[in-house]
Amino acid sequence: EEDGKVPDSTGNGNDLTLYGAANTTDDAQKGSYVVSLDGTEGSYAELPEGLFDNLDEVTVEMDVRADRTGEEAAAFDLGKAGGQSMCLKVLDDALKAAFVLPDGKEGQGVQGNTDSCGGKWMHLTLVLSPGSMKLYKDQALLAENNSLTASVKEMGENLTAYLGRPFSGGAHFQGAFDN
């Protein structure tokens, strides 16, 4: 971490920017440095604006540890203020991904029940393609919807992606991210 930025390991300059109390910490369980969020408002990480613009297919993949799961906090949220967004949430015993309408109401998406998610590292993969959304936990398909009409491409340009910060209000995510 340098000056609130986590450098892009691919060398493409898509650095992660940390805000508020977000930081990198050495995680003994992972054996690496991870991005840690304390769940307070203003504590989040942001990917560069435009990284997801005009994409028909999107795969979001990360290791996540949720330290607080009682609230519907967005671990990942993609969109823009005042517009449609797409969020990934870690609940007590479920994972949920959905497109969210500008008024904050959830639209099309998926939800899959799973063992308790609190305090455990898990590998999450969200795959979006025309007409389809698939959510995987630890490489196993957890939920899918093959009748989507919403898409990332129709969300427009200048999209921003956050780790831990919701677009449509609600709780900030408390936990950590790796990979």
PDB file of C-alpha atoms in Angstrom:
ATOM      1  CA  GLU A   1       0.000   0.000   0.000  1.00  0.00           C
ATOM      2  CA  GLU A   2       1.330   3.410  -1.010  1.00  0.00           C
ATOM      3  CA  ASP A   3      -0.481   6.662  -0.195  1.00  0.00           C
ATOM      4  CA  GLY A   4      -3.875   4.962   0.141  1.00  0.00           C
ATOM      5  CA  LYS A   5      -3.440   2.902  -3.028  1.00  0.00           C
ATOM      6  CA  VAL A   6      -2.964  -0.812  -3.544  1.00  0.00           C
ATOM      7  CA  PRO A   7      -1.004  -1.256  -6.806  1.00  0.00           C
ATOM      8  CA  ASP A   8      -2.517  -3.346  -9.593  1.00  0.00           C
ATOM      9  CA  SER A   9      -0.450  -6.552  -9.675  1.00  0.00           C
ATOM     10  CA  THR A  10      -1.038  -6.898 -13.452  1.00  0.00           C
ATOM     11  CA  GLY A  11       0.828  -3.667 -14.152  1.00  0.00           C
ATOM     12  CA  ASN A  12      -2.151  -2.173 -16.014  1.00  0.00           C
ATOM     13  CA  GLY A  13      -2.460   0.767 -13.612  1.00  0.00           C
ATOM     14  CA  ASN A  14      -5.879  -0.237 -12.249  1.00  0.00           C
ATOM     15  CA  ASP A  15      -4.864   0.501  -8.666  1.00  0.00           C
ATOM     16  CA  LEU A  16      -7.308   0.081  -5.795  1.00  0.00           C
ATOM     17  CA  THR A  17      -7.853   3.317  -3.820  1.00  0.00           C
ATOM     18  CA  LEU A  18      -8.511   3.049  -0.070  1.00  0.00           C
ATOM     19  CA  TYR A  19     -10.706   5.541   1.815  1.00  0.00           C
ATOM     20  CA  GLY A  20     -11.408   6.221   5.477  1.00  0.00           C
ATOM     21  CA  ALA A  21     -10.180   3.493   7.812  1.00  0.00           C
ATOM     22  CA  ALA A  22      -9.603   1.019   4.950  1.00  0.00           C
ATOM     23  CA  ASN A  23      -6.083  -0.389   5.052  1.00  0.00           C
ATOM     24  CA  THR A  24      -3.930  -3.363   4.260  1.00  0.00           C
ATOM     25  CA  THR A  25      -3.133  -5.746   7.109  1.00  0.00           C
ATOM     26  CA  ASP A  26      -1.125  -8.932   7.403  1.00  0.00           C
ATOM     27  CA  ASP A  27      -3.649 -11.768   7.773  1.00  0.00           C
ATOM     28  CA  ALA A  28      -2.179 -14.797   9.552  1.00  0.00           C
ATOM     29  CA  GLN A  29      -4.860 -17.150   8.236  1.00  0.00           C
ATOM     30  CA  LYS A  30      -4.258 -16.147   4.591  1.00  0.00           C
ATOM     31  CA  GLY A  31      -0.525 -15.678   5.017  1.00  0.00           C
ATOM     32  CA  SER A  32      -0.660 -12.455   3.016  1.00  0.00           C
ATOM     33  CA  TYR A  33      -1.606  -8.816   3.160  1.00  0.00           C
ATOM     34  CA  VAL A  34      -5.344  -8.209   2.667  1.00  0.00           C
ATOM     35  CA  VAL A  35      -7.573  -5.155   2.300  1.00  0.00           C
ATOM     36  CA  SER A  36      -9.371  -4.679   5.603  1.00  0.00           C
ATOM     37  CA  LEU A  37     -12.562  -2.650   6.105  1.00  0.00           C
ATOM     38  CA  ASP A  38     -13.973  -1.766   9.529  1.00  0.00           C
ATOM     39  CA  GLY A  39     -17.593  -1.304   8.405  1.00  0.00           C
ATOM     40  CA  THR A  40     -17.823   2.397   9.213  1.00  0.00           C
ATOM     41  CA  GLU A  41     -19.252   4.907   6.769  1.00  0.00           C
ATOM     42  CA  GLY A  42     -16.481   6.296   4.607  1.00  0.00           C
ATOM     43  CA  SER A  43     -14.358   3.137   4.950  1.00  0.00           C
ATOM     44  CA  TYR A  44     -14.203   1.423   1.549  1.00  0.00           C
ATOM     45  CA  ALA A  45     -12.036   0.689  -1.477  1.00  0.00           C
ATOM     46  CA  GLU A  46     -12.632   1.858  -5.044  1.00  0.00           C
ATOM     47  CA  LEU A  47     -11.564   0.482  -8.410  1.00  0.00           C
ATOM     48  CA  PRO A  48     -10.861   2.969 -11.228  1.00  0.00           C
ATOM     49  CA  GLU A  49     -13.885   4.578 -12.854  1.00  0.00           C
ATOM     50  CA  GLY A  50     -14.663   3.107 -16.261  1.00  0.00           C
ATOM     51  CA  LEU A  51     -13.022  -0.285 -15.666  1.00  0.00           C
ATOM     52  CA  PHE A  52     -16.340  -2.087 -16.342  1.00  0.00           C
ATOM     53  CA  ASP A  53     -17.730   0.233 -19.050  1.00  0.00           C
ATOM     54  CA  ASN A  54     -19.315  -1.305 -22.164  1.00  0.00           C
ATOM     55  CA  LEU A  55     -18.727  -4.909 -21.125  1.00  0.00           C
ATOM     56  CA  ASP A  56     -21.181  -7.628 -22.165  1.00  0.00           C
ATOM     57  CA  GLU A  57     -19.466 -10.201 -19.968  1.00  0.00           C
ATOM     58  CA  VAL A  58     -18.030  -9.581 -16.500  1.00  0.00           C
ATOM     59  CA  THR A  59     -16.420 -11.933 -13.999  1.00  0.00           C
ATOM     60  CA  VAL A  60     -15.753 -10.652 -10.482  1.00  0.00           C
ATOM     61  CA  GLU A  61     -13.621 -12.979  -8.395  1.00  0.00           C
ATOM     62  CA  MET A  62     -12.245 -12.463  -4.885  1.00  0.00           C
ATOM     63  CA  ASP A  63     -11.494 -14.025  -1.537  1.00  0.00           C
ATOM     64  CA  VAL A  64     -13.776 -12.501   1.098  1.00  0.00           C
ATOM     65  CA  ARG A  65     -14.076 -12.718   4.874  1.00  0.00           C
ATOM     66  CA  ALA A  66     -17.185 -11.106   6.332  1.00  0.00           C
ATOM     67  CA  ASP A  67     -16.698 -10.111   9.983  1.00  0.00           C
ATOM     68  CA  ARG A  68     -20.275  -8.796  10.282  1.00  0.00           C
ATOM     69  CA  THR A  69     -23.088 -10.556   8.434  1.00  0.00           C
ATOM     70  CA  GLY A  70     -26.270  -9.481  10.242  1.00  0.00           C
ATOM     71  CA  GLU A  71     -26.875  -6.549   7.896  1.00  0.00           C
ATOM     72  CA  GLU A  72     -27.236  -6.547   4.145  1.00  0.00           C
ATOM     73  CA  ALA A  73     -23.917  -4.856   3.482  1.00  0.00           C
ATOM     74  CA  ALA A  74     -22.548  -4.824  -0.066  1.00  0.00           C
ATOM     75  CA  ALA A  75     -19.176  -6.502  -0.323  1.00  0.00           C
ATOM     76  CA  PHE A  76     -19.009  -5.404  -3.976  1.00  0.00           C
ATOM     77  CA  ASP A  77     -21.123  -2.761  -5.713  1.00  0.00           C
ATOM     78  CA  LEU A  78     -20.844  -1.601  -9.321  1.00  0.00           C
ATOM     79  CA  GLY A  79     -22.697   1.328 -10.857  1.00  0.00           C
ATOM     80  CA  LYS A  80     -22.961   5.076 -10.588  1.00  0.00           C
ATOM     81  CA  ALA A  81     -24.722   7.483  -8.280  1.00  0.00           C
ATOM     82  CA  GLY A  82     -28.363   7.983  -9.213  1.00  0.00           C
ATOM     83  CA  GLY A  83     -28.352   5.058 -11.635  1.00  0.00           C
ATOM     84  CA  GLN A  84     -28.734   1.321 -11.660  1.00  0.00           C
ATOM     85  CA  SER A  85     -26.120  -0.713  -9.786  1.00  0.00           C
ATOM     86  CA  MET A  86     -25.222  -4.364  -9.278  1.00  0.00           C
ATOM     87  CA  CYS A  87     -24.266  -5.602  -5.815  1.00  0.00           C
ATOM     88  CA  LEU A  88     -22.874  -8.724  -4.164  1.00  0.00           C
ATOM     89  CA  LYS A  89     -23.837  -9.250  -0.515  1.00  0.00           C
ATOM     90  CA  VAL A  90     -22.638 -11.694   2.140  1.00  0.00           C
ATOM     91  CA  LEU A  91     -25.445 -12.596   4.568  1.00  0.00           C
ATOM     92  CA  ASP A  92     -25.412 -14.840   7.655  1.00  0.00           C
ATOM     93  CA  ASP A  93     -26.168 -18.026   5.750  1.00  0.00           C
ATOM     94  CA  ALA A  94     -26.581 -16.890   2.151  1.00  0.00           C
ATOM     95  CA  LEU A  95     -24.891 -15.038  -0.682  1.00  0.00           C
ATOM     96  CA  LYS A  96     -26.852 -12.677  -2.898  1.00  0.00           C
ATOM     97  CA  ALA A  97     -26.125 -10.777  -6.096  1.00  0.00           C
ATOM     98  CA  ALA A  98     -28.646  -8.485  -7.740  1.00  0.00           C
ATOM     99  CA  PHE A  99     -29.119  -5.517 -10.001  1.00  0.00           C
ATOM    100  CA  VAL A 100     -30.450  -2.606  -7.947  1.00  0.00           C
ATOM    101  CA  LEU A 101     -32.791  -0.019  -9.440  1.00  0.00           C
ATOM    102  CA  PRO A 102     -32.063   3.712  -9.001  1.00  0.00           C
ATOM    103  CA  ASP A 103     -34.700   3.871  -6.229  1.00  0.00           C
ATOM    104  CA  GLY A 104     -32.731   1.284  -4.195  1.00  0.00           C
ATOM    105  CA  LYS A 105     -35.105  -1.636  -4.798  1.00  0.00           C
ATOM    106  CA  GLU A 106     -33.471  -4.909  -5.759  1.00  0.00           C
ATOM    107  CA  GLY A 107     -34.275  -6.221  -9.198  1.00  0.00           C
ATOM    108  CA  GLN A 108     -33.120  -9.327 -11.001  1.00  0.00           C
ATOM    109  CA  GLY A 109     -30.480 -11.478  -9.393  1.00  0.00           C
ATOM    110  CA  VAL A 110     -29.602 -14.663  -7.531  1.00  0.00           C
ATOM    111  CA  GLN A 111     -29.444 -15.865  -3.945  1.00  0.00           C
ATOM    112  CA  GLY A 112     -28.015 -19.108  -2.636  1.00  0.00           C
ATOM    113  CA  ASN A 113     -28.133 -20.538   0.859  1.00  0.00           C
ATOM    114  CA  THR A 114     -24.876 -21.752   2.357  1.00  0.00           C
ATOM    115  CA  ASP A 115     -23.170 -22.527   5.645  1.00  0.00           C
ATOM    116  CA  SER A 116     -22.582 -19.600   7.980  1.00  0.00           C
ATOM    117  CA  CYS A 117     -20.437 -17.017   6.207  1.00  0.00           C
ATOM    118  CA  GLY A 118     -19.251 -15.033   9.226  1.00  0.00           C
ATOM    119  CA  GLY A 119     -15.533 -14.872   9.966  1.00  0.00           C
ATOM    120  CA  LYS A 120     -14.504 -17.426   7.331  1.00  0.00           C
ATOM    121  CA  TRP A 121     -12.514 -16.889   4.178  1.00  0.00           C
ATOM    122  CA  MET A 122     -14.386 -17.945   1.048  1.00  0.00           C
ATOM    123  CA  HIS A 123     -13.642 -17.616  -2.641  1.00  0.00           C
ATOM    124  CA  LEU A 124     -16.511 -15.893  -4.482  1.00  0.00           C
ATOM    125  CA  THR A 125     -17.001 -15.687  -8.228  1.00  0.00           C
ATOM    126  CA  LEU A 126     -19.805 -13.773  -9.915  1.00  0.00           C
ATOM    127  CA  VAL A 127     -20.183 -14.346 -13.664  1.00  0.00           C
ATOM    128  CA  LEU A 128     -22.416 -12.041 -15.700  1.00  0.00           C
ATOM    129  CA  SER A 129     -23.100 -12.661 -19.365  1.00  0.00           C
ATOM    130  CA  PRO A 130     -25.986 -11.692 -21.642  1.00  0.00           C
ATOM    131  CA  GLY A 131     -29.118 -13.172 -20.036  1.00  0.00           C
ATOM    132  CA  SER A 132     -27.259 -14.941 -17.227  1.00  0.00           C
ATOM    133  CA  MET A 133     -25.906 -14.451 -13.695  1.00  0.00           C
ATOM    134  CA  LYS A 134     -24.007 -17.212 -11.868  1.00  0.00           C
ATOM    135  CA  LEU A 135     -22.702 -17.089  -8.312  1.00  0.00           C
ATOM    136  CA  TYR A 136     -20.043 -19.503  -7.096  1.00  0.00           C
ATOM    137  CA  LYS A 137     -18.669 -20.109  -3.600  1.00  0.00           C
ATOM    138  CA  ASP A 138     -15.361 -21.966  -3.344  1.00  0.00           C
ATOM    139  CA  GLN A 139     -15.658 -22.999  -7.038  1.00  0.00           C
ATOM    140  CA  ALA A 140     -19.102 -24.640  -6.524  1.00  0.00           C
ATOM    141  CA  LEU A 141     -22.136 -23.161  -8.295  1.00  0.00           C
ATOM    142  CA  LEU A 142     -24.396 -21.756  -5.583  1.00  0.00           C
ATOM    143  CA  ALA A 143     -27.098 -19.979  -7.613  1.00  0.00           C
ATOM    144  CA  GLU A 144     -27.898 -19.020 -11.186  1.00  0.00           C
ATOM    145  CA  ASN A 145     -30.472 -17.047 -13.147  1.00  0.00           C
ATOM    146  CA  ASN A 146     -30.622 -17.641 -16.897  1.00  0.00           C
ATOM    147  CA  SER A 147     -33.469 -15.233 -17.629  1.00  0.00           C
ATOM    148  CA  LEU A 148     -31.869 -11.844 -16.919  1.00  0.00           C
ATOM    149  CA  THR A 149     -32.789  -8.822 -18.967  1.00  0.00           C
ATOM    150  CA  ALA A 150     -30.538  -6.424 -16.998  1.00  0.00           C
ATOM    151  CA  SER A 151     -26.859  -6.156 -17.931  1.00  0.00           C
ATOM    152  CA  VAL A 152     -23.710  -4.296 -16.966  1.00  0.00           C
ATOM    153  CA  LYS A 153     -23.427  -2.829 -20.467  1.00  0.00           C
ATOM    154  CA  GLU A 154     -26.844  -1.138 -20.213  1.00  0.00           C
ATOM    155  CA  MET A 155     -25.769   0.549 -16.955  1.00  0.00           C
ATOM    156  CA  GLY A 156     -23.844   3.009 -19.104  1.00  0.00           C
ATOM    157  CA  GLU A 157     -20.385   4.502 -18.886  1.00  0.00           C
ATOM    158  CA  ASN A 158     -18.241   5.964 -16.118  1.00  0.00           C
ATOM    159  CA  LEU A 159     -19.150   3.064 -13.824  1.00  0.00           C
ATOM    160  CA  THR A 160     -17.443   2.821 -10.459  1.00  0.00           C
ATOM    161  CA  ALA A 161     -16.851  -0.348  -8.475  1.00  0.00           C
ATOM    162  CA  TYR A 162     -16.611  -0.323  -4.683  1.00  0.00           C
ATOM    163  CA  LEU A 163     -15.536  -2.867  -2.131  1.00  0.00           C
ATOM    164  CA  GLY A 164     -17.543  -2.304   1.030  1.00  0.00           C
ATOM    165  CA  ARG A 165     -19.603   0.740   0.025  1.00  0.00           C
ATOM    166  CA  PRO A 166     -23.192   0.548  -1.194  1.00  0.00           C
ATOM    167  CA  PHE A 167     -24.587   2.803  -3.921  1.00  0.00           C
ATOM    168  CA  SER A 168     -28.165   2.682  -2.678  1.00  0.00           C
ATOM    169  CA  GLY A 169     -27.675   3.282   1.037  1.00  0.00           C
ATOM    170  CA  GLY A 170     -27.398   0.694   3.744  1.00  0.00           C
ATOM    171  CA  ALA A 171     -24.559  -0.668   5.804  1.00  0.00           C
ATOM    172  CA  HIS A 172     -20.898  -0.604   4.868  1.00  0.00           C
ATOM    173  CA  PHE A 173     -19.142  -3.991   4.728  1.00  0.00           C
ATOM    174  CA  GLN A 174     -16.968  -5.100   7.645  1.00  0.00           C
ATOM    175  CA  GLY A 175     -14.364  -7.697   6.728  1.00  0.00           C
ATOM    176  CA  ALA A 176     -11.451  -8.294   4.396  1.00  0.00           C
ATOM    177  CA  PHE A 177     -10.609  -8.988   0.735  1.00  0.00           C
ATOM    178  CA  ASP A 178      -7.757 -10.765  -0.989  1.00  0.00           C
ATOM    179  CA  ASN A 179      -6.871 -11.659  -4.595  1.00  0.00           C
TER     180      ASN A 179
END
